Short mmCIF file of C-alpha atoms in Angstrom, two decimals:
data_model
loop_
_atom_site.label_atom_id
_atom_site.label_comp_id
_atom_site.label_asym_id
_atom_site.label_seq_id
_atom_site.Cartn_x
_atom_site.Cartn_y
_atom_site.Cartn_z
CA UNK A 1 10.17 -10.06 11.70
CA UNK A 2 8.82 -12.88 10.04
CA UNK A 3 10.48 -12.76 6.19
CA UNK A 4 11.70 -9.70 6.71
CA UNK A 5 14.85 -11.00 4.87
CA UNK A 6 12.50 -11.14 1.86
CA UNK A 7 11.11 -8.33 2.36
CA UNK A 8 13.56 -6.02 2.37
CA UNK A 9 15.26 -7.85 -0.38
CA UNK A 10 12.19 -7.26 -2.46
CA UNK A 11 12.46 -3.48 -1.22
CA UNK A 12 16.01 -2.83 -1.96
CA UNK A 13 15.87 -4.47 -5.87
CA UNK A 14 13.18 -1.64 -5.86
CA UNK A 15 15.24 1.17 -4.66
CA UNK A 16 18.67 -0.11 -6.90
CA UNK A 17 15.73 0.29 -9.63
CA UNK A 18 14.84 3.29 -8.63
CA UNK A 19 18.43 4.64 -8.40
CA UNK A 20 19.12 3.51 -11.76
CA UNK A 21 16.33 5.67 -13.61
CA UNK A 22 15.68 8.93 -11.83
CA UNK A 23 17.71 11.03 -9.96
CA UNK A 24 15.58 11.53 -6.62
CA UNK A 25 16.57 14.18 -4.53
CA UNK A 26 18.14 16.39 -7.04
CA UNK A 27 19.01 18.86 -4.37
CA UNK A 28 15.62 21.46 -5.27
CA UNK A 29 13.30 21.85 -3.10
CA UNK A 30 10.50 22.71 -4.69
CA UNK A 31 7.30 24.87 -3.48
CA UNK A 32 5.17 21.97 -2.95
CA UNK A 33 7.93 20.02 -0.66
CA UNK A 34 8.33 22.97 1.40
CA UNK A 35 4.57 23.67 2.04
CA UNK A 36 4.45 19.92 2.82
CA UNK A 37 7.37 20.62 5.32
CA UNK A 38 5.70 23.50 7.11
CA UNK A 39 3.08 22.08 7.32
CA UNK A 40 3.83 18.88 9.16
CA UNK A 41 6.13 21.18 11.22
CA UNK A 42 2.70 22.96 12.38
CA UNK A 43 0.61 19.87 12.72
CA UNK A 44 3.06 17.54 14.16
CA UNK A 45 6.00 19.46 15.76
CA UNK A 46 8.57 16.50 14.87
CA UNK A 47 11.46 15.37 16.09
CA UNK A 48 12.62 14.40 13.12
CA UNK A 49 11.10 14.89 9.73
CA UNK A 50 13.04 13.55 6.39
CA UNK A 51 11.04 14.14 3.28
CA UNK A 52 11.99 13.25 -0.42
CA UNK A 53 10.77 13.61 -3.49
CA UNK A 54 10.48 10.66 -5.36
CA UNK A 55 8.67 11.48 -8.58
CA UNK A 56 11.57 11.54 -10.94
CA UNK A 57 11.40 8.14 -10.42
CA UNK A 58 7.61 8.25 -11.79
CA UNK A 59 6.09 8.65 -15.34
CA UNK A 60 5.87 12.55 -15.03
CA UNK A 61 8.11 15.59 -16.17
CA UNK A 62 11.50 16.14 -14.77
CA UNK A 63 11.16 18.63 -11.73
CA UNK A 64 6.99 17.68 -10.87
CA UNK A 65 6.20 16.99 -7.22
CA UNK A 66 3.94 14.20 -7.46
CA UNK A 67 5.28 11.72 -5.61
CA UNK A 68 6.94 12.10 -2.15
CA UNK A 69 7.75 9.72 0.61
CA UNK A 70 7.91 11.12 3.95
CA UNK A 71 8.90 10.28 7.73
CA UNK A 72 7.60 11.82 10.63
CA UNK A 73 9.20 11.30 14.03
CA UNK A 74 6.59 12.58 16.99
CA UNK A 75 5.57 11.92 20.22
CA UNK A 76 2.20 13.23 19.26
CA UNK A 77 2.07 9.34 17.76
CA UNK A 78 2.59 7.68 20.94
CA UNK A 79 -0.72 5.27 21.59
CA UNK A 80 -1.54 5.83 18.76
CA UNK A 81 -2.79 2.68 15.57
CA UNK A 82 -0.64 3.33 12.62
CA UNK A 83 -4.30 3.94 10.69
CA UNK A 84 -4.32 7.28 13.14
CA UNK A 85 -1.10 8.41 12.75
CA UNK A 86 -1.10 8.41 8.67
CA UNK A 87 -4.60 9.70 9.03
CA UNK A 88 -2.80 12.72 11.32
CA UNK A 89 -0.54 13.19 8.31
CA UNK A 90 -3.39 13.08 5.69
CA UNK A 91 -5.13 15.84 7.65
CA UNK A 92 -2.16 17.86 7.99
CA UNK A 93 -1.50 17.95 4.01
CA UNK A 94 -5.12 17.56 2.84
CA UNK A 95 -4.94 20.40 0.45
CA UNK A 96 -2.17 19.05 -0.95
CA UNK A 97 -3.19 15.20 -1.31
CA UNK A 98 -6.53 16.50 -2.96
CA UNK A 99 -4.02 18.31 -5.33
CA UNK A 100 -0.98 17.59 -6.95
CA UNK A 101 0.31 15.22 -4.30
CA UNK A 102 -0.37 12.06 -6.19
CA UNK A 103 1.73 9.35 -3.55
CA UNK A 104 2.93 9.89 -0.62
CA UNK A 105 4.50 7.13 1.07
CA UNK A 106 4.35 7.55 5.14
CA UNK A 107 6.32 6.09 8.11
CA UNK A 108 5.07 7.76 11.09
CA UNK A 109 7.17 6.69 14.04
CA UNK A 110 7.27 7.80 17.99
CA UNK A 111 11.11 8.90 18.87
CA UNK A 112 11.90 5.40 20.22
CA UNK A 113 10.50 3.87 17.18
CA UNK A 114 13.19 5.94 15.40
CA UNK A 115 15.95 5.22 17.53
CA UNK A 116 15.65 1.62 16.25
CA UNK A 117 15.93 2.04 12.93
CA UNK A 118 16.38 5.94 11.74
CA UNK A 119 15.62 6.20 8.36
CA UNK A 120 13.65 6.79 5.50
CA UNK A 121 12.58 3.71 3.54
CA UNK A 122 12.70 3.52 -0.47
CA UNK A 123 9.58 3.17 -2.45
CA UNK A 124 9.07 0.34 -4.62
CA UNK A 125 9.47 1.21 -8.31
CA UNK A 126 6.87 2.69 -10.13
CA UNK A 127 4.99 0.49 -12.76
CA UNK A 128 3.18 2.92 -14.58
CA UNK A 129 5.47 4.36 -16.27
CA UNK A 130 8.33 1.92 -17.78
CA UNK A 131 6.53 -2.17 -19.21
CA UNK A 132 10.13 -2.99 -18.71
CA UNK A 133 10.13 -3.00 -14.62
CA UNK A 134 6.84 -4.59 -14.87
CA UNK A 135 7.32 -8.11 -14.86
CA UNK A 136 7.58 -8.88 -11.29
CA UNK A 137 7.68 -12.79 -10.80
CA UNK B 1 -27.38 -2.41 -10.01
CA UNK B 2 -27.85 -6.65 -10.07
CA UNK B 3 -26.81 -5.86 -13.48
CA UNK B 4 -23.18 -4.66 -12.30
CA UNK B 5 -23.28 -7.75 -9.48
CA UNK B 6 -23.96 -9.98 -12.77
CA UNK B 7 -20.69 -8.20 -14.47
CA UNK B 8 -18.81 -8.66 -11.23
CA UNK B 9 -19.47 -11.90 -10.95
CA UNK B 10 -18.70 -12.82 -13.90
CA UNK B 11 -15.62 -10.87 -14.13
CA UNK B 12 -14.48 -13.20 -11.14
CA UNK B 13 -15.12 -16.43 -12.74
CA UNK B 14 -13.46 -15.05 -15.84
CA UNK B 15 -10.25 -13.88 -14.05
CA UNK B 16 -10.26 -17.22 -11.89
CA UNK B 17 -9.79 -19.36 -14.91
CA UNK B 18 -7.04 -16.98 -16.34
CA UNK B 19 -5.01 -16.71 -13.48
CA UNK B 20 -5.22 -20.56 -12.77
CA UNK B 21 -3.78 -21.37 -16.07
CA UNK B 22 -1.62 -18.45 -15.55
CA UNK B 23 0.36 -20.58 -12.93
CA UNK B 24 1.79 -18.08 -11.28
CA UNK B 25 -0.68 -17.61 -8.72
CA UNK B 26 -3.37 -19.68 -7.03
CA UNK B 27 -6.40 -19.97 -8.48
CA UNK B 28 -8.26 -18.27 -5.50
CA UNK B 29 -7.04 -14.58 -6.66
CA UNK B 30 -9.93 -12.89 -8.06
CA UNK B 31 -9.84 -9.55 -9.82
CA UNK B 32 -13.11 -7.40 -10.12
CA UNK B 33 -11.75 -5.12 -12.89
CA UNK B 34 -14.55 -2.85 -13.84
CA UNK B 35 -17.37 -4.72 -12.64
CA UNK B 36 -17.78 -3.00 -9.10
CA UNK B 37 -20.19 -0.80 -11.16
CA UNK B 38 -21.37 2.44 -9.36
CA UNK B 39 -19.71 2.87 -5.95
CA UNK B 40 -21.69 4.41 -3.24
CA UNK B 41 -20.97 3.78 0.18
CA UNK B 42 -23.53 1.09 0.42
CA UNK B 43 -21.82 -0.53 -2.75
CA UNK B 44 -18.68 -0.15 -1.32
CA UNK B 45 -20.03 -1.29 2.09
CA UNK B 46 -21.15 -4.62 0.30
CA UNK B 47 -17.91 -5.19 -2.14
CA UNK B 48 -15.63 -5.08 1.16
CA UNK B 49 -17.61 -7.01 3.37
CA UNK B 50 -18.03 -9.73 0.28
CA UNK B 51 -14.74 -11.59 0.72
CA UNK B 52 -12.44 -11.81 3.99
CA UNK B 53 -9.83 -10.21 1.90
CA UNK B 54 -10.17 -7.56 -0.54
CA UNK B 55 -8.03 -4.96 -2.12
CA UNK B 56 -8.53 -1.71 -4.60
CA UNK B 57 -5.57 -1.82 -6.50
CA UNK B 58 -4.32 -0.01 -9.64
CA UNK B 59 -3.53 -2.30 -11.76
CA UNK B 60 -4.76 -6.20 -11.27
CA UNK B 61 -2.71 -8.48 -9.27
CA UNK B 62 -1.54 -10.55 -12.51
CA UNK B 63 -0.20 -6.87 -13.77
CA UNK B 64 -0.01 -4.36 -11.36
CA UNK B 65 0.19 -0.48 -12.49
CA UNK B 66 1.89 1.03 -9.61
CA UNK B 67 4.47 0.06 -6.99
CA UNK B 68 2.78 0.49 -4.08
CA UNK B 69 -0.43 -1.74 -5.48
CA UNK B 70 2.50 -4.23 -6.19
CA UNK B 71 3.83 -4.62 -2.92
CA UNK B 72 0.32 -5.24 -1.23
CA UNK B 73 0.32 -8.30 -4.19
CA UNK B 74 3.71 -9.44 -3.02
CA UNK B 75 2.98 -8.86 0.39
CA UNK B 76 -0.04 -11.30 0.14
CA UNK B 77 1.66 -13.62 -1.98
CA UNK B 78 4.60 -14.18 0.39
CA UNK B 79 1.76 -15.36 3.02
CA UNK B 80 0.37 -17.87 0.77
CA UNK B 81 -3.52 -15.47 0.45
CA UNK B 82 -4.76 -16.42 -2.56
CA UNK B 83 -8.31 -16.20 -2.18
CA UNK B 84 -8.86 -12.80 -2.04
CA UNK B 85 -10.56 -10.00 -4.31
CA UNK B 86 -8.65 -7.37 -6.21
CA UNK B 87 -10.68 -4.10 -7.56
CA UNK B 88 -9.13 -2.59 -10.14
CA UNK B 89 -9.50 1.26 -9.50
CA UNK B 90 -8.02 2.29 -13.17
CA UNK B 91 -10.93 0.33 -14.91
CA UNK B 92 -13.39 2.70 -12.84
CA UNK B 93 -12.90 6.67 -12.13
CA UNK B 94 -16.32 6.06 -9.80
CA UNK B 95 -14.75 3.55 -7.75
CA UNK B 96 -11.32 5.34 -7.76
CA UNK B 97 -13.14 8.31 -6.14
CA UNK B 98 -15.72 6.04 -4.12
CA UNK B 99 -13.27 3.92 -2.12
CA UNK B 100 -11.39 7.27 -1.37
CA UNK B 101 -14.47 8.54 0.35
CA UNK B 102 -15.43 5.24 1.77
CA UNK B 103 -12.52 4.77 4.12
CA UNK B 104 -11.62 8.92 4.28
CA UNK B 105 -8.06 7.68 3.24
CA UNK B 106 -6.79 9.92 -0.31
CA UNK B 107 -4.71 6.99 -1.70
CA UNK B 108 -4.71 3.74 -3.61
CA UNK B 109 -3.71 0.84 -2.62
CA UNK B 110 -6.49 -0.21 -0.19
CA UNK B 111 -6.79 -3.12 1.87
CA UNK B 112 -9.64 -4.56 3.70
CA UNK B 113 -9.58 -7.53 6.01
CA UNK B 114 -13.04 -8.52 7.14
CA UNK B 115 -14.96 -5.86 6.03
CA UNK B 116 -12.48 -3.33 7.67
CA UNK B 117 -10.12 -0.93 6.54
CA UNK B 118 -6.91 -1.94 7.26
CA UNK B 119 -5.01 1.07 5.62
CA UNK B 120 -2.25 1.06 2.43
CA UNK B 121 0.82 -0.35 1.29
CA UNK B 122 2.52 1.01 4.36
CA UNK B 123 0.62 0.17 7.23
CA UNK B 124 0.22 -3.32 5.39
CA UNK B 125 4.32 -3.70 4.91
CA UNK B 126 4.71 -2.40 8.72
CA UNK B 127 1.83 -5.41 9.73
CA UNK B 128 3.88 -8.21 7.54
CA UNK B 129 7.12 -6.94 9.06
CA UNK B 130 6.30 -7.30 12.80
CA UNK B 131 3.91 -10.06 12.65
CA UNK B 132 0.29 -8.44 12.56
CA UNK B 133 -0.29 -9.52 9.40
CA UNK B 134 0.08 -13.50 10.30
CA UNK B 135 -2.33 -12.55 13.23
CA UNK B 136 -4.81 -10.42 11.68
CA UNK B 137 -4.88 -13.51 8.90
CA UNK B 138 -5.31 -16.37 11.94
CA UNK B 139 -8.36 -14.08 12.49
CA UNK B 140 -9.86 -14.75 9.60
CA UNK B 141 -9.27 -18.51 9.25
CA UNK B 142 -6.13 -18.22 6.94
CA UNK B 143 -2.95 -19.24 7.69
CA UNK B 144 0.03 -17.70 6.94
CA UNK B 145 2.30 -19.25 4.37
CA UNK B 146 4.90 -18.07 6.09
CA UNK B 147 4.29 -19.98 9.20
CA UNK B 148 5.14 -23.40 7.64
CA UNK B 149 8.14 -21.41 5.88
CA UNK B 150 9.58 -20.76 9.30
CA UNK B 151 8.94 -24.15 10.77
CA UNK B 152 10.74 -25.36 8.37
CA UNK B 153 13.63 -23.21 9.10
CA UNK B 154 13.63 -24.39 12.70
CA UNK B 155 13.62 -28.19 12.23
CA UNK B 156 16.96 -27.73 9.92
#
């Protein structure tokens, strides 16, 4: 609402950034991503769940599943803070996030949340890995 | 453990000089580094409660190491929060682990408004986009930069 012009500006430099370096969503799904998948599946029964992998676009080998952004449409959200609902994800995928699972980047969303805007947001670029994205005025 | 409140403090002071002559941020923004030494719940318990706003970043907010770390900066820099302090989680695998544990939440960034977890760079972004974040701020006696932006907008 308020600056959200900036906002999103700010995001989408990120994700043409992003774009530019790795190629995210290569197509693979690897083991990881599909226990992640399952399960959410179990915990949440979604709607709608869109999941990518986003580490190529991270400081770590081509093909790792580090980094993942993920959204989860259920009505197991509704009346629900958004601190509960990503704390429903982090319980689902515990093993994981205590494991490889390095970042994972959440929108968890009731169905008429969705409906307004369906789709999965791009992560800001990674910093770690490149000094040359770093300097962020 | 007043030893590592000494180093804090003093890492404060430090950092508030450098980032004042830095210029590119108000002089308010204070970043802990390393000196959160030791990080215990009651440590942790204290460090939040210390300021009204703090976040565990990696990185600092002068040079952040991470994306997600740098969009909470952004984030508070768009509303004009400048007086808030920044733990750098890198500097400190204790405090990496320890603010984990504190708030039961497996990821970095954290931010903390009033002594409570507020949650990462998501739940942050989702509070700046439909106006919690101006509210939450009001709260605390601070008011959004991006109030006066908007005014300003309106009288044009």
């Amino acid at each position: 609402m308020l600056s959200g012009q900036l906002v999103r500006r700010l995001f989408s430099m990120s994700g043409r950034v992003c774009l530019s370096r790795g190629s995210s969503g290569s197509g693979i799904i690897g083991p990881i991503e599909a226990a992640i998948r399952t399960k959410l599946e179990q915990a949440l029964n979604p709607e709608v769940l869109e999941l990518r992998n986003e580490s190529s676009g991270h400081a770590v080998p081509p093909g790792s599943e580090t980094h993942f952004r993920v959204a989860v449409v259920s009505s197991r959200f509704e009346g629900l803070s958004p601190l509960q609902r990503h704390r429903l994800v982090h319980a689902a995928l515990s093993e994981e996030l205590a494991g490889p699972v390095h970042a994972l980047a959440i929108q968890a969303r009731t169905p008429a949340q969705w409906r307004e805007n369906p789709q999965l947001d791009t992560s800001p670029p990674c910093l770690g890995g490149s000094k040359k994205t770093r300097g962020t005025s | 453990m007043s030893g590592s409140l000494g180093r804090a403090a003093t890492a404060l002071l430090r950092w508030g000089r450098g980032v004042a002559s830095g210029g590119l941020r108000g002089p308010g923004v204070r970043a802990a580094g390393s000196g959160a030494g030791g990080a215990s719940a009651e440590r942790l318990d204290a460090l939040v409660k210390k300021d009204k706003v703090v976040v565990f970043l990696k990185g600092t907010p002068e040079q952040p190491q991470c994306g997600f770390s740098n969009a909470v900066v952004q984030i508070l820099r768009l509303h004009g929060v400048r007086d808030y302090a920044a733990y750098n989680v890198l500097d400190d695998p204790q405090l990496r682990q320890g603010v984990k544990d504190y708030s039961n939440w497996p990821t970095i960034p954290q931010v903390y408004l009033n002594g409570e977890f507020v949650g990462g760079c998501d739940i942050l972004l989702q509070m700046h986009q439909n106006g919690d974040l101006v509210e939450e701020l009001k709260k605390l006696g601070i008011r959004s930069a991006l109030l006066d932006e908007t005014e300003g907008q309106d009288s044009k």
